[in-house]
Coordinates of C-alpha atoms and ligand atoms in Angstrom, one line a residue:
M1 CA -13.3 15.4 13.8
N2 CA -13.4 12.1 15.8
N3 CA -12.0 12.0 19.2
N4 CA -9.4 9.3 18.5
I5 CA -6.3 11.5 18.3
F6 CA -4.2 8.7 16.8
G7 CA -4.3 9.6 13.1
Y8 CA -4.3 13.3 13.6
T9 CA -1.9 15.1 11.3
L10 CA 0.5 17.8 12.7
A11 CA -1.9 20.5 11.4
E12 CA -4.8 18.9 13.1
L13 CA -2.9 18.6 16.4
E14 CA -2.1 22.3 16.1
E15 CA -5.7 23.1 15.6
A16 CA -6.7 21.0 18.6
S17 CA -4.0 22.6 20.7
T18 CA -5.1 26.1 19.7
Q19 CA -8.7 25.2 20.7
A20 CA -7.4 24.0 24.0
G21 CA -5.6 27.3 24.5
L22 CA -2.2 25.6 24.3
P23 CA 0.9 27.0 22.5
R24 CA 1.9 25.5 19.1
Y25 CA 4.9 23.7 20.4
R26 CA 2.6 21.4 22.4
A27 CA 1.2 20.1 19.1
E28 CA 4.7 19.1 18.1
Q29 CA 5.2 17.3 21.3
L30 CA 2.0 15.4 20.9
F31 CA 3.0 14.5 17.3
Y32 CA 6.3 13.2 18.6
W33 CA 4.9 11.1 21.4
L34 CA 2.2 9.6 19.1
Y35 CA 4.2 8.7 16.1
N36 CA 7.9 8.7 17.1
R37 CA 7.7 7.2 20.5
R38 CA 4.5 5.4 19.7
V39 CA 3.0 5.6 23.2
D40 CA -0.4 4.2 24.0
D41 CA -1.5 6.5 26.7
F42 CA -1.5 10.2 27.6
S43 CA 0.2 9.4 30.9
E44 CA 3.4 8.5 28.9
F45 CA 3.7 12.0 27.3
H46 CA 6.6 12.8 29.8
N47 CA 7.4 16.4 28.9
V48 CA 3.7 17.4 28.9
P49 CA 2.5 18.8 32.2
R50 CA 0.1 16.6 34.1
L51 CA -2.8 19.0 33.9
I52 CA -2.6 19.2 30.2
R53 CA -2.3 15.4 29.9
E54 CA -5.4 15.0 32.0
S55 CA -7.5 17.5 30.0
L56 CA -6.3 15.8 26.8
S57 CA -7.5 12.4 28.1
E58 CA -10.9 13.9 29.0
K59 CA -11.4 15.0 25.4
Y60 CA -9.5 12.4 23.4
I61 CA -8.6 8.7 23.2
I62 CA -5.7 7.0 21.6
R63 CA -6.9 3.9 19.8
K64 CA -4.8 1.9 17.4
P65 CA -5.4 -1.2 15.4
L66 CA -4.2 -4.3 17.3
V67 CA -2.3 -7.3 16.1
R68 CA -4.6 -10.3 16.6
K69 CA -2.6 -13.0 14.9
E70 CA 0.9 -13.3 13.4
Q71 CA 2.1 -15.9 10.9
T72 CA 5.6 -16.5 9.6
S73 CA 6.4 -18.1 6.3
A74 CA 9.2 -20.5 5.6
D75 CA 10.8 -17.7 3.5
G76 CA 10.7 -15.2 6.5
T77 CA 7.7 -13.3 5.3
Q78 CA 5.3 -12.4 8.1
K79 CA 1.6 -11.7 7.9
F80 CA -0.2 -9.8 10.6
L81 CA -3.9 -9.8 11.2
F82 CA -5.1 -6.5 12.6
G83 CA -8.4 -6.1 14.5
L84 CA -10.1 -2.8 14.1
E85 CA -12.5 -0.9 16.4
D86 CA -15.6 -2.1 14.6
G87 CA -14.6 -5.7 14.8
R88 CA -13.5 -5.8 11.2
A89 CA -9.9 -6.8 10.3
V90 CA -7.2 -6.2 7.7
E91 CA -3.9 -7.9 6.9
T92 CA -0.4 -6.5 6.7
V93 CA 2.7 -8.2 5.3
L94 CA 6.3 -7.8 6.2
I95 CA 8.8 -9.0 3.5
P96 CA 12.6 -9.2 4.1
A97 CA 14.7 -9.1 0.9
E98 CA 18.2 -8.4 -0.2
S99 CA 18.6 -4.9 -1.4
D100 CA 19.0 -4.2 -5.2
D101 CA 21.8 -1.9 -4.2
R102 CA 24.8 -3.6 -2.5
D103 CA 25.7 -0.5 -0.5
Q104 CA 22.3 -0.4 1.1
P105 CA 21.3 -2.6 4.1
R106 CA 19.0 -5.6 3.7
R107 CA 15.6 -4.3 2.6
L108 CA 12.6 -4.8 4.9
T109 CA 9.3 -3.9 3.1
I110 CA 6.0 -3.5 4.8
C111 CA 2.9 -4.0 2.6
V112 CA 0.0 -2.0 4.1
S113 CA -3.7 -2.2 3.5
T114 CA -5.8 0.8 2.7
Q115 CA -9.4 -0.5 2.7
V116 CA -11.3 -3.3 4.3
G117 CA -11.9 -5.4 1.2
C118 CA -12.0 -3.7 -2.2
P119 CA -14.7 -2.7 -4.7
L120 CA -12.8 -3.2 -7.9
D121 CA -13.5 -6.8 -8.4
C122 CA -10.3 -7.7 -10.3
R123 CA -10.8 -11.3 -11.5
F124 CA -7.5 -12.6 -10.2
C125 CA -7.4 -11.0 -6.7
A126 CA -8.6 -12.7 -3.5
T127 CA -9.4 -9.4 -1.8
A128 CA -12.2 -8.9 -4.4
S129 CA -14.2 -11.7 -2.8
M130 CA -14.6 -9.5 0.3
K131 CA -16.2 -6.6 -1.7
L132 CA -15.7 -3.2 -0.1
K133 CA -16.5 -3.0 3.6
R134 CA -15.1 0.4 4.3
N135 CA -12.1 2.7 3.9
L136 CA -9.4 2.6 6.6
T137 CA -8.9 5.7 8.7
T138 CA -5.6 7.5 8.8
G139 CA -4.9 6.0 12.2
E140 CA -5.6 2.5 10.9
I141 CA -3.1 3.0 8.0
V142 CA -0.4 4.6 10.1
G143 CA -1.1 2.1 12.9
Q144 CA -0.3 -1.0 10.8
Y145 CA 3.2 0.4 10.1
M146 CA 3.8 1.6 13.7
A147 CA 2.6 -1.7 15.3
V148 CA 4.7 -3.9 13.0
Q149 CA 7.8 -1.7 13.5
K150 CA 7.3 -1.8 17.2
R151 CA 7.4 -5.6 17.1
T152 CA 10.4 -5.8 14.8
D153 CA 14.0 -5.3 15.8
A154 CA 15.2 -4.4 12.3
R155 CA 14.2 -1.1 10.8
I156 CA 11.5 -1.2 8.2
T157 CA 13.1 0.4 5.1
N158 CA 10.3 0.4 2.5
L159 CA 6.6 0.7 2.5
V160 CA 4.2 -0.3 -0.3
F161 CA 0.5 0.4 -0.4
M162 CA -0.2 -3.0 -2.0
G163 CA -2.2 -4.7 0.7
M164 CA -6.0 -4.9 0.7
G165 CA -7.9 -2.2 -1.2
E166 CA -7.4 0.5 -3.8
P167 CA -5.4 3.3 -2.2
M168 CA -6.7 5.9 -4.7
L169 CA -10.2 5.3 -3.5
N170 CA -9.1 6.4 -0.1
M171 CA -6.7 9.0 -1.2
D172 CA -7.3 11.6 1.6
N173 CA -6.5 9.2 4.4
V174 CA -3.6 7.5 2.5
M175 CA -2.0 10.9 1.9
R176 CA -2.5 12.0 5.4
A177 CA -0.8 8.8 6.5
V178 CA 2.1 9.4 4.1
G179 CA 2.4 12.9 5.6
I180 CA 2.8 11.4 9.1
I181 CA 5.1 8.6 8.2
T182 CA 7.5 10.7 6.1
H183 CA 7.6 13.6 8.5
E184 CA 11.1 14.2 9.9
K185 CA 9.8 14.3 13.4
T186 CA 8.4 10.8 13.3
G187 CA 11.6 9.1 12.2
G188 CA 9.6 7.0 9.8
I189 CA 10.3 6.2 6.1
A190 CA 11.5 8.6 3.4
A191 CA 9.0 9.3 0.6
S192 CA 11.4 7.9 -2.0
R193 CA 11.0 4.5 -0.3
I194 CA 7.2 4.5 -0.3
T195 CA 5.2 3.2 -3.3
L196 CA 1.5 3.6 -4.0
S197 CA 0.1 1.0 -6.4
T198 CA -3.1 1.7 -8.2
A199 CA -5.4 -0.3 -10.5
G200 CA -5.5 2.9 -12.6
M201 CA -7.6 5.6 -11.0
V202 CA -7.1 8.5 -13.3
E203 CA -8.1 11.3 -10.9
G204 CA -5.8 9.9 -8.2
I205 CA -2.8 9.7 -10.6
R206 CA -3.4 13.3 -11.6
R207 CA -3.8 14.4 -8.1
M208 CA -0.5 12.7 -7.1
A209 CA 1.1 14.7 -9.9
D210 CA -0.5 18.0 -9.0
E211 CA 0.2 17.8 -5.3
G212 CA 3.8 17.0 -5.8
W213 CA 4.0 14.0 -3.6
K214 CA 7.5 12.5 -3.7
I215 CA 6.3 8.9 -3.2
K216 CA 6.6 6.4 -6.1
L217 CA 3.8 5.4 -8.3
A218 CA 3.0 1.8 -9.6
L219 CA 0.3 0.9 -12.0
S220 CA -1.3 -2.5 -12.1
L221 CA -1.3 -2.9 -15.9
H222 CA -1.6 -6.7 -16.4
A223 CA -2.8 -6.5 -20.0
T224 CA -1.9 -4.5 -23.1
T225 CA -5.2 -4.5 -24.9
D226 CA -8.5 -3.0 -23.6
D227 CA -10.3 -6.3 -24.5
L228 CA -8.2 -8.4 -22.2
R229 CA -7.8 -5.8 -19.5
L230 CA -11.5 -5.4 -19.3
Q231 CA -11.9 -9.1 -18.8
L232 CA -9.4 -9.1 -16.0
M233 CA -10.1 -5.7 -14.4
P234 CA -13.6 -4.3 -14.6
I235 CA -12.3 -0.8 -13.8
N236 CA -10.9 -0.7 -17.3
K237 CA -14.4 0.1 -18.5
K238 CA -14.4 3.4 -16.6
Y239 CA -10.7 4.1 -17.3
P240 CA -9.6 2.5 -20.6
L241 CA -5.8 2.1 -21.3
A242 CA -5.5 5.2 -23.4
V243 CA -7.0 7.3 -20.6
V244 CA -4.9 5.8 -17.9
M245 CA -1.7 6.2 -20.0
D246 CA -2.5 9.9 -20.6
A247 CA -2.7 10.3 -16.9
I248 CA 0.6 8.5 -16.4
E249 CA 2.2 10.7 -19.0
Y250 CA 0.8 13.8 -17.3
Y251 CA 2.2 12.4 -14.0
Y252 CA 5.6 11.9 -15.5
R253 CA 5.7 15.4 -17.1
K254 CA 4.9 17.0 -13.8
T255 CA 7.1 14.9 -11.5
R256 CA 9.8 13.5 -13.7
M257 CA 9.5 10.3 -11.6
R258 CA 9.9 6.9 -13.1
V259 CA 6.7 4.7 -13.1
T260 CA 6.6 1.0 -12.2
Y261 CA 4.2 -1.2 -14.2
E262 CA 3.0 -4.3 -12.5
Y263 CA 2.3 -7.2 -14.9
I264 CA 1.0 -10.5 -13.7
L265 CA 1.7 -13.3 -16.2
F266 CA -1.2 -15.5 -17.0
N267 CA -0.5 -18.6 -19.0
G268 CA -1.4 -18.2 -22.6
L269 CA -3.4 -15.1 -21.9
N270 CA -1.0 -12.1 -21.7
D271 CA 2.4 -13.7 -21.9
G272 CA 3.1 -14.0 -25.7
V273 CA 5.6 -12.3 -27.9
E274 CA 3.0 -9.8 -29.1
D275 CA 2.1 -9.0 -25.5
A276 CA 5.7 -8.3 -24.8
R277 CA 6.0 -6.1 -27.8
R278 CA 2.8 -4.1 -26.9
L279 CA 4.0 -3.8 -23.3
V280 CA 7.3 -2.3 -24.4
K281 CA 5.4 0.2 -26.5
I282 CA 3.0 1.2 -23.7
A283 CA 5.6 1.2 -21.0
R284 CA 8.0 3.4 -23.0
R285 CA 5.7 6.4 -23.0
V286 CA 7.6 7.4 -19.8
P287 CA 10.8 6.0 -18.3
P288 CA 9.6 2.7 -17.0
K289 CA 10.3 -0.2 -14.8
V290 CA 8.3 -3.4 -15.2
N291 CA 7.6 -5.7 -12.3
I292 CA 6.7 -9.1 -13.5
I293 CA 4.5 -10.9 -10.9
P294 CA 3.9 -14.6 -11.0
F295 CA 0.2 -15.3 -10.8
H296 CA -0.7 -16.7 -7.4
P297 CA -3.9 -18.7 -7.7
A298 CA -6.2 -17.6 -5.0
D299 CA -9.3 -19.1 -3.8
V300 CA -11.7 -16.7 -5.5
S301 CA -15.1 -17.9 -6.3
S302 CA -16.2 -16.0 -9.4
D303 CA -18.5 -17.2 -12.2
T304 CA -16.7 -15.5 -15.0
D305 CA -14.8 -17.5 -17.6
A306 CA -11.7 -15.6 -17.2
A307 CA -11.4 -16.4 -13.5
T308 CA -11.9 -20.1 -14.0
T309 CA -9.2 -20.3 -16.7
L310 CA -6.5 -18.2 -15.1
E311 CA -3.3 -20.1 -14.7
A312 CA 0.3 -19.2 -13.9
T313 CA 2.9 -19.0 -16.7
P314 CA 5.6 -21.6 -16.1
R315 CA 8.9 -20.2 -14.7
W316 CA 11.0 -20.7 -17.9
R317 CA 8.5 -18.7 -19.9
I318 CA 8.4 -16.0 -17.3
E319 CA 12.2 -15.7 -17.7
E320 CA 11.7 -15.6 -21.5
F321 CA 9.1 -12.8 -21.2
A322 CA 11.4 -10.8 -19.0
D323 CA 14.3 -11.3 -21.4
A324 CA 12.2 -10.0 -24.3
L325 CA 11.5 -6.8 -22.3
R326 CA 15.2 -6.5 -21.4
A327 CA 16.2 -6.9 -25.0
S328 CA 14.2 -3.6 -25.6
N329 CA 16.2 -2.0 -22.8
I330 CA 13.4 -2.0 -20.2
T331 CA 14.3 -2.4 -16.6
V332 CA 12.6 -5.6 -15.4
M333 CA 12.2 -7.0 -11.9
L334 CA 10.8 -10.5 -11.3
R335 CA 8.7 -10.2 -8.2
S336 CA 9.2 -13.2 -5.8
S337 CA 6.3 -15.0 -4.4
S338 CA 7.2 -14.3 -0.8
G339 CA 4.8 -15.6 1.7
L340 CA 2.9 -18.0 -0.7
D341 CA 2.7 -20.7 2.0
I342 CA 0.8 -18.4 4.4
D343 CA -1.4 -16.7 1.8
A344 CA 0.6 -13.5 2.1
A345 CA 1.7 -13.2 -1.5
C346 CA 0.3 -10.5 -3.9
G347 CA -3.4 -10.9 -4.4
Q348 CA -3.9 -13.5 -1.7
L349 CA -5.1 -11.3 1.1
A350 CA -8.7 -12.0 1.9
L351 CA -10.6 -12.5 5.1
R352 CA -13.9 -14.1 6.0
E353 CA -15.1 -11.9 8.7
P354 CA -15.5 -12.1 11.6
A355 CA -14.6 -15.8 11.6
S356 CA -10.9 -15.0 11.2
L357 CA -11.0 -13.2 14.6
Q358 CA -12.9 -15.9 16.3
H359 CA -10.8 -18.9 15.3
P360 CA -7.1 -17.9 15.5
S361 CA -5.0 -20.9 14.4
Ligands
SAH1 N1 -5.5 -1.9 -5.7 C1 -4.1 -1.6 -5.9 C2 -3.3 -2.1 -4.8 C3 -3.2 -3.6 -4.7 S1 -1.5 -4.0 -5.0 C4 -3.7 -2.1 -7.3 O1 -4.5 -2.7 -7.9 O2 -2.6 -1.9 -7.7 C5 -1.5 -5.7 -5.2 C6 -0.8 -6.1 -6.5 O3 -0.9 -7.5 -6.5 C7 -1.5 -5.5 -7.7 O4 -0.6 -5.3 -8.7 C8 -2.4 -6.6 -8.0 O5 -2.9 -6.6 -9.3 C9 -1.5 -7.8 -7.7 N2 -2.3 -9.1 -7.6 C10 -3.6 -9.2 -7.3 N3 -4.0 -10.5 -7.3 C11 -2.9 -11.2 -7.6 C12 -2.7 -12.6 -7.8 N4 -3.6 -13.5 -7.6 N5 -1.4 -13.0 -8.2 C13 -0.4 -12.1 -8.3 N6 -0.6 -10.8 -8.2 C14 -1.8 -10.3 -7.8

């Protein structure tokens, strides 16, 4: 195990405590100081005796991702650039919104990255231009949330793994991070307010079902035929629609949790009456919710035809498409384009490294 203790789960802290000859309750104290009080140094662990603190600091370090740059959009969305230990960087977005439920306070959603870059090469997504640099560690995932919460007065109410990367290609670290954030001792976020979004990694979906995680699942669907989906998302070759949907059905049968489908509308490509009809049919295999996302043109240089012809569906036709789904009794949400002006909207996260760190604007 590495010596950066920030990112250790409670079980790992217990193991480390046992090795150091310390009683189990010390692990709980460490867990509390690291993730609830979010301290940066062993000297701040006030109820831990000095000798223990000193021996801990000989063995371990506490290192977290650091905010290097912060931008605020006209709509209140904030984007944070995090510098990582190896000089790489990722982005995290904080999105304020009214709650769907009037009895609930205003919603504040953090959108967390799980990889530096992404290997999936979806034609419409800016992160694809970075390719995959590496997976984020548990500490780097938890650290994005903790650092942003520390800088924000209002409580972050929801967390979505919809930043850079494919969470299900870094499942171990993502799930460890979920375990830490949802633990009652960290005072973090309830599992029911966390959503993991996947491009359709079948093993990951089945694993989420088998392990009984109580977080929500979202599937980036974006097309209703294998032909088109393959053009847009190369991963569809490995996991065609039928295989993904079998996994989704398996997930629902085991968890009884509703699944969210994300569907970007591309002008003239996937936004017709037939598309809506097929989408209803696919989505209905389990109790669904459909999130319609306006396409945010991103500066992705790709030589495929699909990429060069992608355009956003005009607003009135987006409404029409949503109404067609609603007419079939599907719950539909129109995702806003929060943060568009600072390149913080869905699919716009991309960094040219390390230039972004050297030239903060
Ligand atoms: N890899 C995961 C997590 C990324 S989530 C996944 O694919 O689900 C980010 C969401 O934004 C996904 O639904 C993604 O398909 C969508 N997205 C990507 N590029 C976009 C763009 N240019 N415009 C709108 N949405 C986009």
